[in-house]
Amino acid sequence: DAGVIQSPRHEVTEMGQEVTLRCKPISGHDYLFWYRQTMMRGLELLIYFNNNVPIDDSGMPEDRFSAKMPNASFSTLKIQPSEPRDSAVYFCASDRRGSNQPQHFGDGTRLSIL
Amino acid sequence: QKEVEQNSGPLSVPEGAIASLNCTYSDRGSQSFFWYRQYSGKSPELIMSIYSNGDKEDGRFTAQLNKASQYVSLLIRDSQPSDSATYLCAVNMRGGYQKVTFGTGTKLQVIP
């Protein structure tokens, strides 16, 4: 079975540009999570969806960040405008309800804002 | 106080020794506890889950949970250089929806 698929793997862009990160969860998983990982703050949950509906976005740092899940097989995390402090590795993860297992992670997107 | 705390390390142990990784958490109502291993440049990988007080063993790994002390640990027996990684402690503090809070991780170095 294919795992969680993220794209792009690496993104380098200039401050002020719009950045869009993409995620395809594992088929049949009804939970999708977006995380950010930095050296200073570790792994932080930004937002998660259940059945395509955002449940908790309390981890989204600012209004510059937005996430959507238009269908069960696709989600985006968008940063507009981007800033150097947004540089991090962004992970998408998915899971199914009731499994008692935490999330299955994608390979991540390494984002660098210059 | 951070919700989930770990010593950042690095923790250095010789090959074949027991590595002991520790984690404390703040929410006394936490129900589920997890250890992830993360190799440099890779995504986190779940290696252990524990839900009740006591020890849980899986191969060379043992997770220990003490809810009264709000403490969870991971023991790695017969440490191998391939165990060198960062180990993340994660706690599900609210049950229900699968929202998990992570510690910042402990870097383990196993010296050949």
Short mmCIF file of N, CA and C in Angstrom, two decimals, chain A residues 47-95:
data_model
loop_
_atom_site.label_atom_id
_atom_site.label_comp_id
_atom_site.label_asym_id
_atom_site.label_seq_id
_atom_site.Cartn_x
_atom_site.Cartn_y
_atom_site.Cartn_z
N ILE A 47 -2.77 21.65 12.40
CA ILE A 47 -4.19 21.49 12.16
C ILE A 47 -4.47 20.03 11.86
N TYR A 48 -5.71 19.59 12.19
CA TYR A 48 -6.08 18.26 11.74
C TYR A 48 -7.52 18.24 11.27
N PHE A 49 -7.78 17.31 10.37
CA PHE A 49 -9.08 17.14 9.73
C PHE A 49 -9.64 15.76 10.07
N ASN A 50 -10.95 15.70 10.16
CA ASN A 50 -11.65 14.43 10.25
C ASN A 50 -12.72 14.40 9.17
N ASN A 51 -12.68 13.40 8.33
CA ASN A 51 -13.64 13.34 7.21
C ASN A 51 -13.68 14.65 6.44
N ASN A 52 -12.51 15.20 6.15
CA ASN A 52 -12.31 16.39 5.34
C ASN A 52 -12.70 17.69 6.05
N VAL A 53 -13.15 17.62 7.29
CA VAL A 53 -13.57 18.81 8.02
C VAL A 53 -12.48 19.21 9.02
N PRO A 54 -12.06 20.48 9.04
CA PRO A 54 -11.05 20.90 10.02
C PRO A 54 -11.63 20.83 11.43
N ILE A 55 -10.94 20.13 12.31
CA ILE A 55 -11.42 19.92 13.68
C ILE A 55 -10.74 20.86 14.67
N ASP A 56 -9.44 21.01 14.53
CA ASP A 56 -8.69 21.83 15.48
C ASP A 56 -7.57 22.52 14.72
N ASP A 57 -7.65 23.83 14.60
CA ASP A 57 -6.60 24.59 13.93
C ASP A 57 -5.88 25.50 14.91
N SER A 58 -5.94 25.17 16.18
CA SER A 58 -5.35 26.03 17.20
C SER A 58 -3.82 26.12 17.09
N GLY A 59 -3.22 25.21 16.38
CA GLY A 59 -1.77 25.23 16.21
C GLY A 59 -1.31 26.05 15.02
N MET A 60 -2.22 26.53 14.22
CA MET A 60 -1.84 27.36 13.07
C MET A 60 -1.28 28.67 13.60
N PRO A 61 -0.06 29.00 13.25
CA PRO A 61 0.61 30.12 13.91
C PRO A 61 0.01 31.49 13.62
N GLU A 62 -0.43 31.71 12.40
CA GLU A 62 -0.92 33.04 12.04
C GLU A 62 -1.91 32.92 10.90
N ASP A 63 -2.56 34.04 10.61
CA ASP A 63 -3.51 34.06 9.50
C ASP A 63 -2.83 33.82 8.16
N ARG A 64 -1.54 33.92 8.13
CA ARG A 64 -0.82 33.67 6.88
C ARG A 64 -0.89 32.19 6.48
N PHE A 65 -1.21 31.36 7.45
CA PHE A 65 -1.31 29.92 7.22
C PHE A 65 -2.77 29.52 7.02
N SER A 66 -3.00 28.69 6.00
CA SER A 66 -4.33 28.15 5.79
C SER A 66 -4.21 26.72 5.27
N ALA A 67 -5.20 25.91 5.58
CA ALA A 67 -5.19 24.51 5.13
C ALA A 67 -6.58 24.14 4.65
N LYS A 68 -6.60 23.30 3.62
CA LYS A 68 -7.86 22.84 3.06
C LYS A 68 -7.78 21.34 2.80
N MET A 69 -8.95 20.73 2.79
CA MET A 69 -9.03 19.33 2.42
C MET A 69 -10.30 19.16 1.57
N PRO A 70 -10.19 19.42 0.28
CA PRO A 70 -11.38 19.40 -0.58
C PRO A 70 -11.99 18.03 -0.78
N ASN A 71 -11.19 16.98 -0.58
CA ASN A 71 -11.72 15.62 -0.68
C ASN A 71 -10.87 14.68 0.16
N ALA A 72 -11.27 13.44 0.22
CA ALA A 72 -10.62 12.48 1.12
C ALA A 72 -9.21 12.12 0.71
N SER A 73 -8.81 12.49 -0.49
CA SER A 73 -7.50 12.06 -0.96
C SER A 73 -6.54 13.21 -1.20
N PHE A 74 -6.86 14.40 -0.71
CA PHE A 74 -5.98 15.53 -1.01
C PHE A 74 -6.14 16.65 0.02
N SER A 75 -5.00 17.21 0.42
CA SER A 75 -5.01 18.35 1.32
C SER A 75 -3.87 19.29 0.96
N THR A 76 -4.07 20.56 1.22
CA THR A 76 -3.03 21.56 1.00
C THR A 76 -2.81 22.38 2.25
N LEU A 77 -1.59 22.82 2.43
CA LEU A 77 -1.22 23.80 3.44
C LEU A 77 -0.59 24.96 2.70
N LYS A 78 -1.14 26.13 2.90
CA LYS A 78 -0.68 27.29 2.15
C LYS A 78 -0.16 28.35 3.11
N ILE A 79 0.93 28.99 2.73
CA ILE A 79 1.50 30.09 3.49
C ILE A 79 1.58 31.30 2.55
N GLN A 80 0.92 32.38 2.94
CA GLN A 80 0.88 33.57 2.10
C GLN A 80 0.67 34.81 2.96
N PRO A 81 1.64 35.73 3.00
CA PRO A 81 2.97 35.66 2.40
C PRO A 81 3.94 34.88 3.29
N SER A 82 4.91 34.27 2.70
CA SER A 82 5.88 33.49 3.48
C SER A 82 6.93 34.40 4.11
N GLU A 83 7.49 33.95 5.23
CA GLU A 83 8.53 34.68 5.95
C GLU A 83 9.67 33.71 6.29
N PRO A 84 10.89 34.22 6.50
CA PRO A 84 12.02 33.34 6.81
C PRO A 84 11.76 32.43 8.02
N ARG A 85 11.02 32.92 9.00
CA ARG A 85 10.76 32.11 10.19
C ARG A 85 9.82 30.93 9.92
N ASP A 86 9.27 30.88 8.74
CA ASP A 86 8.43 29.73 8.36
C ASP A 86 9.28 28.55 7.89
N SER A 87 10.56 28.76 7.75
CA SER A 87 11.46 27.70 7.31
C SER A 87 11.42 26.55 8.32
N ALA A 88 11.13 25.36 7.81
CA ALA A 88 10.95 24.19 8.69
C ALA A 88 10.72 22.99 7.79
N VAL A 89 10.58 21.84 8.42
CA VAL A 89 10.10 20.65 7.71
C VAL A 89 8.63 20.48 8.07
N TYR A 90 7.80 20.37 7.05
CA TYR A 90 6.37 20.21 7.24
C TYR A 90 6.00 18.77 6.91
N PHE A 91 5.37 18.12 7.89
CA PHE A 91 4.95 16.73 7.71
C PHE A 91 3.43 16.66 7.64
N CYS A 92 2.96 15.82 6.77
CA CYS A 92 1.56 15.44 6.73
C CYS A 92 1.46 14.01 7.27
N ALA A 93 0.40 13.72 7.99
CA ALA A 93 0.20 12.38 8.53
C ALA A 93 -1.27 12.02 8.43
N SER A 94 -1.55 10.73 8.36
CA SER A 94 -2.95 10.30 8.33
C SER A 94 -3.14 9.10 9.23
N ASP A 95 -4.38 8.86 9.62
CA ASP A 95 -4.70 7.71 10.46
C ASP A 95 -6.20 7.45 10.37
#
